[in-house]
Amino acid sequence: MRLVQITIPTGKREAVTRALDDEDVDYIVTDETSGREYAAVAYVPLPTNAVEPVLDTLRTAGIDESTYTVVLDAETVVSDEFEELEERFAEEENGDRIAREELVAAAKDLLLSTPAYLLMTVVSAVIATAGLLLNSPAVIVGSMVIAPLIGPAMAASVGTVVVDDELFARGVKLQAVGLVVAVASAAAFAWLVKTVHLIPPFTDVTAIPQVRSRLYPDFLSLVVALGAGIAGAVSLTAGISSAIVGVMIAVALIPPAATVGIGLAWAKPVVSLGSGVLVLVNLLSINLAALVVLRYSGYRPTNWFQLEEARGATVRRIGILVVAIVALSVFLGGVTYDSFQGATTEERIQEATNGALDESGTSAEVLSMEVNRSGGPLLRHPVGITVTVGVDDHDHPALAERIDRRVERAIDREVRTQVRYVVTDSA
């Protein structure tokens, strides 16, 4: 619920009270004695979703931005009449939706000052880079908590639907600058780590699980980003804390951006390409989801003559985002198809290996198997397999050639096969 305080200019007291009566809301009016151009102050307790229609009515009565209108968050209103008012507005759609003016204020509140925003982005990117190189999920999560990326994403979408070009431009600018700063900070820190040997100098960063998981993004990554954008917009329109949702948005942006920086520091284009596509897809998807949710929620500009402009800008920007996401999704689709093909190939390799062991007539069994694939981001194919086989004793037949033949027939491709024997004992 909200408490709306309205300063009434001299000569407009009757128009304001008539407008409030027409809305059938309860209010209190007190005389203003400061000697300024205001005659009175009205106090109007309202359900959250009633604020916007009441403010629109007051604007028609002549209360515009030249006067003070303050919307406060009220903890409790004890009144039978207010309960009836809540019941009346509860029947309206979007019962938890905050007013347009509150939405704009909330979006602006999420934007830090430029120096603070850049500093927090640098710190979060450096921590994420350290977490990736340490293969520490806890450290990576910590970097997401302090990332300030939800503000610019929500500001750009809010600026679009309410035709606030300044808010939109600032949101877009901060998103672009933030990602560039995050990647640059991660690259500089990763280069320092590599140069001073804070990790072993011959470390293969693509073998670190937390890094590797961001090299080959598929369509599930798109789902995560869209979900983050929807959650961010809903939390904003409902007027609830965006802190947890901000972490979700940072999940989609900060670790992949840090992975791009690691790829640059280690001069590995494959690392930077895959994670770079992931960053762009996530960024665009978050903005698209937030924009659609805000538009669907019914937010429009204050002035009626801006309605067409808002609709055109929203449709145009949604179209641009969709086209860009579809273009980048070609890469995601390739990775998804490649992952499916890889899983199918590995299943055939597993069946061929088991068949070779059965054919050998020994009691050997496969303990583990590793399939090495070509290093490209797409169309990777198996180039070698390492099979760990458990045997009863050291007197066992050679299995490498037998397995190699069966596997090559199964996948119709030459591979290098290595077999490791482990003597097992059971009781």
Tab-separated table of C-alpha atoms in Angstrom:
chain	number	residue	atom	x	y	z
A	1	MET	CA	0.000	0.000	0.000
A	2	ARG	CA	1.061	3.587	-0.602
A	3	LEU	CA	0.512	7.017	0.929
A	4	VAL	CA	0.364	9.712	-1.746
A	5	GLN	CA	1.063	13.288	-0.654
A	6	ILE	CA	-0.020	15.966	-3.131
A	7	THR	CA	0.797	19.669	-2.912
A	8	ILE	CA	-2.198	21.561	-4.309
A	9	PRO	CA	-1.453	24.869	-6.089
A	10	THR	CA	-3.522	27.928	-5.268
A	11	GLY	CA	-6.784	27.869	-7.191
A	12	LYS	CA	-6.823	24.104	-7.836
A	13	ARG	CA	-8.040	22.786	-4.509
A	14	GLU	CA	-11.587	22.241	-5.709
A	15	ALA	CA	-10.432	20.512	-8.917
A	16	VAL	CA	-8.214	18.131	-6.955
A	17	THR	CA	-10.854	17.205	-4.392
A	18	ARG	CA	-13.389	16.687	-7.189
A	19	ALA	CA	-10.947	14.372	-8.985
A	20	LEU	CA	-10.363	12.360	-5.799
A	21	ASP	CA	-14.110	12.141	-5.208
A	22	ASP	CA	-14.585	10.890	-8.762
A	23	GLU	CA	-12.066	8.125	-8.045
A	24	ASP	CA	-14.063	7.319	-4.882
A	25	VAL	CA	-10.997	7.240	-2.640
A	26	ASP	CA	-10.601	8.488	0.899
A	27	TYR	CA	-8.326	11.472	1.534
A	28	ILE	CA	-7.416	14.241	3.945
A	29	VAL	CA	-6.676	17.832	2.927
A	30	THR	CA	-4.788	20.251	5.175
A	31	ASP	CA	-4.074	23.930	4.608
A	32	GLU	CA	-0.556	24.889	3.539
A	33	THR	CA	0.814	27.763	5.649
A	34	SER	CA	4.335	28.134	4.289
A	35	GLY	CA	3.363	31.232	2.339
A	36	ARG	CA	4.379	29.725	-1.004
A	37	GLU	CA	2.184	29.201	-4.094
A	38	TYR	CA	0.549	26.098	-2.595
A	39	ALA	CA	-2.864	26.262	-0.947
A	40	ALA	CA	-3.111	22.792	0.634
A	41	VAL	CA	-1.666	19.297	0.927
A	42	ALA	CA	-3.734	16.169	0.262
A	43	TYR	CA	-2.935	12.803	1.872
A	44	VAL	CA	-4.343	9.813	0.008
A	45	PRO	CA	-3.818	6.195	1.206
A	46	LEU	CA	-4.053	3.846	-1.764
A	47	PRO	CA	-3.510	0.223	-2.708
A	48	THR	CA	-0.349	-0.169	-4.758
A	49	ASN	CA	-2.075	-0.745	-8.084
A	50	ALA	CA	-4.410	2.221	-7.515
A	51	VAL	CA	-1.619	4.808	-7.499
A	52	GLU	CA	-1.201	5.070	-11.270
A	53	PRO	CA	-4.890	5.598	-12.211
A	54	VAL	CA	-5.330	8.122	-9.391
A	55	LEU	CA	-2.230	10.046	-10.478
A	56	ASP	CA	-3.514	10.034	-14.065
A	57	THR	CA	-6.806	11.514	-12.861
A	58	LEU	CA	-4.980	14.165	-10.831
A	59	ARG	CA	-2.851	15.010	-13.858
A	60	THR	CA	-6.037	15.644	-15.805
A	61	ALA	CA	-7.124	17.963	-12.985
A	62	GLY	CA	-3.963	20.023	-13.403
A	63	ILE	CA	-1.512	18.405	-10.971
A	64	ASP	CA	1.582	17.915	-13.087
A	65	GLU	CA	5.319	17.678	-12.446
A	66	SER	CA	5.492	21.398	-11.597
A	67	THR	CA	4.066	20.500	-8.176
A	68	TYR	CA	5.276	18.026	-5.577
A	69	THR	CA	3.682	14.583	-5.517
A	70	VAL	CA	5.341	12.166	-3.096
A	71	VAL	CA	4.554	8.435	-3.033
A	72	LEU	CA	5.507	6.705	0.227
A	73	ASP	CA	5.474	3.035	1.139
A	74	ALA	CA	2.895	2.604	3.906
A	75	GLU	CA	3.257	-0.323	6.291
A	76	THR	CA	-0.346	-0.517	7.557
A	77	VAL	CA	-3.613	1.334	7.104
A	78	VAL	CA	-6.283	0.575	9.701
A	79	SER	CA	-9.601	1.494	8.153
A	80	ASP	CA	-12.729	-0.341	7.038
A	81	GLU	CA	-13.035	2.034	4.082
A	82	PHE	CA	-9.491	1.244	2.971
A	83	GLU	CA	-10.257	-2.470	3.092
A	84	GLU	CA	-13.199	-1.857	0.766
A	85	LEU	CA	-10.906	0.129	-1.516
A	86	GLU	CA	-8.410	-2.732	-1.563
A	87	GLU	CA	-11.166	-5.170	-2.484
A	88	ARG	CA	-12.306	-2.926	-5.326
A	89	PHE	CA	-8.857	-2.590	-6.854
A	90	ALA	CA	-8.020	-6.234	-6.182
A	91	GLU	CA	-10.386	-7.056	-9.024
A	92	GLU	CA	-8.184	-5.096	-11.422
A	93	GLU	CA	-5.462	-6.826	-13.438
A	94	ASN	CA	-1.832	-6.589	-12.267
A	95	GLY	CA	-2.803	-6.227	-8.641
A	96	ASP	CA	0.820	-6.052	-7.498
A	97	ARG	CA	1.972	-3.633	-10.180
A	98	ILE	CA	3.528	-0.389	-9.012
A	99	ALA	CA	2.756	2.942	-10.657
A	100	ARG	CA	4.599	4.186	-13.714
A	101	GLU	CA	6.258	6.933	-11.720
A	102	GLU	CA	7.421	4.441	-9.091
A	103	LEU	CA	8.751	2.168	-11.844
A	104	VAL	CA	10.904	4.936	-13.297
A	105	ALA	CA	12.152	5.907	-9.846
A	106	ALA	CA	12.970	2.266	-9.023
A	107	ALA	CA	14.891	1.853	-12.283
A	108	LYS	CA	16.899	4.995	-11.576
A	109	ASP	CA	17.627	3.815	-8.032
A	110	LEU	CA	19.205	0.651	-9.448
A	111	LEU	CA	21.731	2.746	-11.373
A	112	LEU	CA	24.895	3.472	-9.439
A	113	SER	CA	27.022	6.518	-10.121
A	114	THR	CA	29.436	5.878	-12.984
A	115	PRO	CA	32.590	5.653	-10.809
A	116	ALA	CA	30.902	3.264	-8.358
A	117	TYR	CA	29.457	1.186	-11.196
A	118	LEU	CA	32.833	0.819	-12.905
A	119	LEU	CA	34.613	0.005	-9.651
A	120	MET	CA	32.103	-2.678	-8.670
A	121	THR	CA	32.245	-4.152	-12.182
A	122	VAL	CA	36.048	-4.353	-12.066
A	123	VAL	CA	36.006	-5.964	-8.620
A	124	SER	CA	33.335	-8.514	-9.565
A	125	ALA	CA	35.152	-9.398	-12.826
A	126	VAL	CA	38.487	-9.883	-11.031
A	127	ILE	CA	36.884	-12.072	-8.358
A	128	ALA	CA	35.066	-14.098	-11.035
A	129	THR	CA	38.349	-14.604	-12.894
A	130	ALA	CA	40.026	-15.822	-9.726
A	131	GLY	CA	37.127	-18.172	-9.055
A	132	LEU	CA	37.275	-19.597	-12.567
A	133	LEU	CA	41.039	-20.199	-12.416
A	134	LEU	CA	40.688	-21.723	-8.953
A	135	ASN	CA	37.729	-23.806	-10.145
A	136	SER	CA	35.825	-22.503	-7.125
A	137	PRO	CA	32.032	-22.169	-7.532
A	138	ALA	CA	31.808	-20.377	-4.161
A	139	VAL	CA	34.158	-17.602	-5.279
A	140	ILE	CA	32.297	-17.241	-8.585
A	141	VAL	CA	28.989	-16.879	-6.747
A	142	GLY	CA	30.589	-14.214	-4.563
A	143	SER	CA	31.521	-12.225	-7.657
A	144	MET	CA	27.904	-12.314	-8.836
A	145	VAL	CA	26.557	-10.929	-5.571
A	146	ILE	CA	28.433	-7.639	-5.964
A	147	ALA	CA	27.968	-7.255	-9.743
A	148	PRO	CA	25.883	-4.111	-10.487
A	149	LEU	CA	24.518	-5.231	-13.863
A	150	ILE	CA	20.787	-5.415	-13.147
A	151	GLY	CA	20.394	-1.625	-13.050
A	152	PRO	CA	21.442	-0.792	-16.637
A	153	ALA	CA	19.435	-3.691	-18.103
A	154	MET	CA	16.229	-2.632	-16.338
A	155	ALA	CA	16.836	1.069	-17.031
A	156	ALA	CA	17.116	0.500	-20.786
A	157	SER	CA	13.832	-1.424	-20.881
A	158	VAL	CA	11.952	1.035	-18.661
A	159	GLY	CA	13.276	3.950	-20.707
A	160	THR	CA	11.862	2.324	-23.839
A	161	VAL	CA	8.302	1.683	-22.631
A	162	VAL	CA	7.831	5.105	-20.986
A	163	VAL	CA	9.734	7.039	-23.705
A	164	ASP	CA	12.472	8.287	-21.407
A	165	ASP	CA	15.280	8.578	-23.951
A	166	GLU	CA	17.821	9.717	-21.376
A	167	LEU	CA	17.168	6.702	-19.141
A	168	PHE	CA	17.294	4.351	-22.135
A	169	ALA	CA	20.551	5.815	-23.428
A	170	ARG	CA	22.192	5.623	-20.026
A	171	GLY	CA	21.103	2.013	-19.554
A	172	VAL	CA	22.494	0.945	-22.931
A	173	LYS	CA	25.713	2.886	-22.417
A	174	LEU	CA	26.361	1.411	-18.980
A	175	GLN	CA	25.693	-2.122	-20.221
A	176	ALA	CA	28.155	-1.753	-23.096
A	177	VAL	CA	30.797	-0.029	-20.992
A	178	GLY	CA	30.311	-2.485	-18.136
A	179	LEU	CA	30.910	-5.541	-20.303
A	180	VAL	CA	33.981	-3.985	-21.952
A	181	VAL	CA	35.383	-3.082	-18.536
A	182	ALA	CA	34.588	-6.565	-17.186
A	183	VAL	CA	36.371	-8.290	-20.068
A	184	ALA	CA	39.352	-5.912	-19.904
A	185	SER	CA	39.674	-6.295	-16.125
A	186	ALA	CA	39.466	-10.078	-16.369
A	187	ALA	CA	42.049	-10.153	-19.167
A	188	ALA	CA	44.464	-7.908	-17.252
A	189	PHE	CA	44.125	-9.921	-14.050
A	190	ALA	CA	44.422	-13.262	-15.870
A	191	TRP	CA	47.553	-12.013	-17.681
A	192	LEU	CA	49.042	-10.997	-14.318
A	193	VAL	CA	48.234	-14.424	-12.856
A	194	LYS	CA	49.854	-16.103	-15.834
A	195	THR	CA	52.917	-13.847	-15.824
A	196	VAL	CA	53.791	-14.172	-12.144
A	197	HIS	CA	52.919	-17.889	-12.104
A	198	LEU	CA	50.187	-17.702	-9.482
A	199	ILE	CA	48.991	-20.921	-11.090
A	200	PRO	CA	51.258	-23.553	-12.700
A	201	PRO	CA	52.682	-22.059	-15.931
A	202	PHE	CA	51.652	-24.981	-18.120
A	203	THR	CA	48.057	-25.063	-16.938
A	204	ASP	CA	45.572	-25.769	-19.720
A	205	VAL	CA	42.742	-23.367	-18.908
A	206	THR	CA	40.358	-25.260	-21.173
A	207	ALA	CA	40.737	-28.247	-18.833
A	208	ILE	CA	39.485	-26.280	-15.803
A	209	PRO	CA	35.854	-27.422	-15.359
A	210	GLN	CA	34.468	-23.961	-14.479
A	211	VAL	CA	36.108	-22.477	-17.578
A	212	ARG	CA	35.273	-25.378	-19.863
A	213	SER	CA	31.577	-25.247	-18.946
A	214	ARG	CA	31.366	-21.794	-20.578
A	215	LEU	CA	33.204	-22.606	-23.797
A	216	TYR	CA	30.382	-24.369	-25.606
A	217	PRO	CA	27.072	-22.622	-24.820
A	218	ASP	CA	23.880	-24.268	-26.047
A	219	PHE	CA	20.194	-23.353	-26.041
A	220	LEU	CA	19.903	-23.950	-22.300
A	221	SER	CA	22.040	-20.828	-21.848
A	222	LEU	CA	19.348	-18.873	-23.681
A	223	VAL	CA	16.723	-20.173	-21.251
A	224	VAL	CA	18.788	-18.995	-18.278
A	225	ALA	CA	19.170	-15.484	-19.709
A	226	LEU	CA	15.494	-15.143	-20.640
A	227	GLY	CA	14.505	-16.320	-17.172
A	228	ALA	CA	16.828	-13.765	-15.580
A	229	GLY	CA	15.342	-10.944	-17.656
A	230	ILE	CA	11.770	-11.961	-16.833
A	231	ALA	CA	12.564	-12.226	-13.124
A	232	GLY	CA	14.267	-8.837	-13.139
A	233	ALA	CA	11.327	-7.088	-14.796
A	234	VAL	CA	8.737	-8.789	-12.568
A	235	SER	CA	10.654	-7.886	-9.402
A	236	LEU	CA	10.814	-4.284	-10.609
A	237	THR	CA	7.104	-4.006	-11.468
A	238	ALA	CA	6.093	-5.620	-8.178
A	239	GLY	CA	8.244	-3.196	-6.185
A	240	ILE	CA	10.167	-5.937	-4.385
A	241	SER	CA	13.883	-6.289	-3.746
A	242	SER	CA	15.938	-6.922	-6.863
A	243	ALA	CA	19.058	-8.075	-5.005
A	244	ILE	CA	18.572	-11.803	-5.549
A	245	VAL	CA	17.430	-11.292	-9.128
A	246	GLY	CA	20.534	-9.176	-9.691
A	247	VAL	CA	22.619	-12.204	-8.798
A	248	MET	CA	20.721	-14.218	-11.411
A	249	ILE	CA	21.465	-11.623	-14.082
A	250	ALA	CA	25.113	-11.535	-13.028
A	251	VAL	CA	25.226	-15.339	-13.401
A	252	ALA	CA	24.488	-14.876	-17.090
A	253	LEU	CA	27.051	-12.127	-17.657
A	254	ILE	CA	29.998	-11.893	-15.265
A	255	PRO	CA	31.487	-15.444	-15.414
A	256	PRO	CA	31.266	-15.613	-19.243
A	257	ALA	CA	32.820	-12.141	-19.517
A	258	ALA	CA	35.626	-13.245	-17.206
A	259	THR	CA	36.100	-16.345	-19.368
A	260	VAL	CA	36.533	-14.100	-22.422
A	261	GLY	CA	39.266	-12.250	-20.541
A	262	ILE	CA	40.985	-15.536	-19.644
A	263	GLY	CA	40.918	-16.568	-23.299
A	264	LEU	CA	42.540	-13.264	-24.292
A	265	ALA	CA	45.239	-13.566	-21.616
A	266	TRP	CA	46.081	-17.142	-22.651
A	267	ALA	CA	45.790	-16.300	-26.376
A	268	LYS	CA	43.169	-19.013	-26.912
A	269	PRO	CA	40.606	-17.834	-29.481
A	270	VAL	CA	38.402	-20.878	-28.840
A	271	VAL	CA	37.903	-19.788	-25.225
A	272	SER	CA	37.090	-16.185	-26.118
A	273	LEU	CA	34.805	-17.099	-29.041
A	274	GLY	CA	32.489	-19.475	-27.216
A	275	SER	CA	32.224	-17.426	-24.035
A	276	GLY	CA	31.960	-14.182	-26.040
A	277	VAL	CA	28.915	-15.498	-27.915
A	278	LEU	CA	27.458	-16.575	-24.570
A	279	VAL	CA	27.897	-13.061	-23.137
A	280	LEU	CA	26.207	-11.399	-26.120
A	281	VAL	CA	23.322	-13.856	-26.249
A	282	ASN	CA	22.707	-13.507	-22.521
A	283	LEU	CA	22.867	-9.703	-22.625
A	284	LEU	CA	20.429	-9.449	-25.529
A	285	SER	CA	18.073	-12.058	-24.061
A	286	ILE	CA	17.904	-10.310	-20.692
A	287	ASN	CA	16.978	-7.022	-22.387
A	288	LEU	CA	14.431	-8.713	-24.641
A	289	ALA	CA	12.690	-10.531	-21.788
A	290	ALA	CA	12.572	-7.407	-19.603
A	291	LEU	CA	11.216	-5.283	-22.451
A	292	VAL	CA	8.449	-7.760	-23.307
A	293	VAL	CA	7.409	-8.145	-19.654
A	294	LEU	CA	7.228	-4.384	-19.085
A	295	ARG	CA	5.232	-3.869	-22.253
A	296	TYR	CA	2.871	-6.725	-21.399
A	297	SER	CA	2.417	-5.269	-17.893
A	298	GLY	CA	0.768	-2.236	-19.466
A	299	TYR	CA	3.309	0.492	-18.813
A	300	ARG	CA	2.956	3.452	-21.146
A	301	PRO	CA	4.347	7.023	-21.305
A	302	THR	CA	2.692	9.803	-19.327
A	303	ASN	CA	1.443	11.819	-22.306
A	304	TRP	CA	-1.102	10.295	-24.679
A	305	PHE	CA	0.614	11.766	-27.745
A	306	GLN	CA	3.693	9.651	-26.927
A	307	LEU	CA	1.789	6.366	-27.062
A	308	GLU	CA	2.507	5.764	-30.752
A	309	GLU	CA	6.146	6.697	-30.276
A	310	ALA	CA	6.433	4.258	-27.363
A	311	ARG	CA	4.783	1.455	-29.312
A	312	GLY	CA	7.013	2.047	-32.323
A	313	ALA	CA	10.201	2.219	-30.247
A	314	THR	CA	9.295	-0.930	-28.312
A	315	VAL	CA	8.427	-2.952	-31.435
A	316	ARG	CA	11.537	-1.713	-33.227
A	317	ARG	CA	13.890	-2.555	-30.371
A	318	ILE	CA	12.254	-5.936	-29.772
A	319	GLY	CA	12.746	-6.667	-33.471
A	320	ILE	CA	16.426	-5.714	-33.334
A	321	LEU	CA	16.983	-7.868	-30.266
A	322	VAL	CA	15.183	-10.858	-31.798
A	323	VAL	CA	17.173	-10.637	-35.046
A	324	ALA	CA	20.471	-10.394	-33.153
A	325	ILE	CA	19.573	-13.317	-30.875
A	326	VAL	CA	18.498	-15.456	-33.832
A	327	ALA	CA	21.782	-14.703	-35.597
A	328	LEU	CA	23.823	-15.659	-32.557
A	329	SER	CA	21.602	-18.678	-31.972
A	330	VAL	CA	23.085	-20.237	-35.084
A	331	PHE	CA	26.200	-20.767	-32.982
A	332	LEU	CA	24.134	-22.066	-30.061
A	333	GLY	CA	22.293	-24.415	-32.373
A	334	GLY	CA	25.582	-25.684	-33.761
A	335	VAL	CA	26.882	-26.340	-30.265
A	336	THR	CA	23.625	-28.066	-29.246
A	337	TYR	CA	23.715	-30.295	-32.341
A	338	ASP	CA	27.411	-30.981	-31.808
A	339	SER	CA	26.737	-31.963	-28.186
A	340	PHE	CA	23.989	-34.336	-29.299
A	341	GLN	CA	26.237	-35.860	-31.927
A	342	GLY	CA	29.052	-36.164	-29.394
A	343	ALA	CA	26.841	-37.957	-26.900
A	344	THR	CA	25.624	-40.348	-29.592
A	345	THR	CA	29.192	-41.038	-30.748
A	346	GLU	CA	30.401	-41.664	-27.209
A	347	GLU	CA	27.546	-44.114	-26.672
A	348	ARG	CA	28.619	-46.037	-29.790
A	349	ILE	CA	32.234	-45.996	-28.589
A	350	GLN	CA	31.144	-47.378	-25.228
A	351	GLU	CA	29.139	-50.166	-26.869
A	352	ALA	CA	32.022	-51.027	-29.223
A	353	THR	CA	34.486	-51.156	-26.313
A	354	ASN	CA	32.233	-53.436	-24.287
A	355	GLY	CA	31.750	-55.612	-27.360
A	356	ALA	CA	35.527	-55.896	-27.825
A	357	LEU	CA	35.963	-57.040	-24.230
A	358	ASP	CA	33.172	-59.600	-24.547
A	359	GLU	CA	34.749	-60.869	-27.757
A	360	SER	CA	38.134	-61.281	-26.044
A	361	GLY	CA	36.710	-63.913	-23.699
A	362	THR	CA	38.375	-62.359	-20.656
A	363	SER	CA	36.869	-61.165	-17.401
A	364	ALA	CA	38.167	-57.621	-18.029
A	365	GLU	CA	35.718	-54.786	-17.516
A	366	VAL	CA	35.720	-51.103	-18.409
A	367	LEU	CA	36.312	-48.941	-15.337
A	368	SER	CA	36.322	-45.586	-17.117
A	369	MET	CA	36.656	-44.098	-20.566
A	370	GLU	CA	37.753	-40.672	-21.793
A	371	VAL	CA	37.041	-39.463	-25.331
A	372	ASN	CA	39.332	-36.753	-26.658
A	373	ARG	CA	37.733	-34.534	-29.279
A	374	SER	CA	39.125	-31.948	-31.694
A	375	GLY	CA	39.519	-28.512	-30.164
A	376	GLY	CA	37.268	-26.452	-32.439
A	377	PRO	CA	34.151	-24.763	-31.025
A	378	LEU	CA	31.918	-26.551	-33.546
A	379	LEU	CA	31.897	-29.844	-35.439
A	380	ARG	CA	34.222	-31.503	-32.970
A	381	HIS	CA	34.928	-35.168	-33.598
A	382	PRO	CA	36.705	-37.857	-31.558
A	383	VAL	CA	40.436	-38.109	-32.243
A	384	GLY	CA	41.411	-40.498	-29.465
A	385	ILE	CA	40.078	-42.559	-26.593
A	386	THR	CA	41.645	-43.640	-23.330
A	387	VAL	CA	40.095	-46.729	-21.760
A	388	THR	CA	40.860	-47.881	-18.233
A	389	VAL	CA	40.283	-51.633	-17.962
A	390	GLY	CA	40.141	-53.674	-14.774
A	391	VAL	CA	41.781	-57.132	-14.975
A	392	ASP	CA	42.248	-59.973	-12.475
A	393	ASP	CA	46.031	-60.264	-12.850
A	394	HIS	CA	48.920	-59.081	-14.984
A	395	ASP	CA	48.563	-62.044	-17.349
A	396	HIS	CA	45.948	-60.658	-19.741
A	397	PRO	CA	45.670	-60.368	-23.505
A	398	ALA	CA	46.431	-57.083	-25.288
A	399	LEU	CA	43.158	-55.300	-25.930
A	400	ALA	CA	44.169	-51.992	-27.541
A	401	GLU	CA	44.123	-53.197	-31.156
A	402	ARG	CA	40.907	-55.149	-30.654
A	403	ILE	CA	39.137	-52.134	-29.114
A	404	ASP	CA	40.577	-49.790	-31.752
A	405	ARG	CA	39.203	-51.879	-34.618
A	406	ARG	CA	35.740	-52.179	-33.091
A	407	VAL	CA	35.551	-48.466	-32.291
A	408	GLU	CA	36.684	-47.344	-35.746
A	409	ARG	CA	34.097	-49.571	-37.382
A	410	ALA	CA	31.401	-48.228	-35.046
A	411	ILE	CA	32.066	-44.532	-35.677
A	412	ASP	CA	33.582	-44.830	-39.186
A	413	ARG	CA	36.553	-42.687	-38.218
A	414	GLU	CA	40.179	-43.343	-37.315
A	415	VAL	CA	41.043	-42.704	-33.676
A	416	ARG	CA	44.048	-43.267	-31.455
A	417	THR	CA	43.237	-45.822	-28.761
A	418	GLN	CA	45.092	-46.129	-25.488
A	419	VAL	CA	44.292	-48.810	-22.905
A	420	ARG	CA	45.309	-48.637	-19.258
A	421	TYR	CA	45.179	-51.827	-17.213
A	422	VAL	CA	44.360	-51.864	-13.523
A	423	VAL	CA	44.646	-55.097	-11.530
A	424	THR	CA	41.567	-55.334	-9.346
A	425	ASP	CA	40.825	-57.593	-6.438
A	426	SER	CA	37.544	-58.190	-4.686
A	427	ALA	CA	36.465	-60.099	-1.613
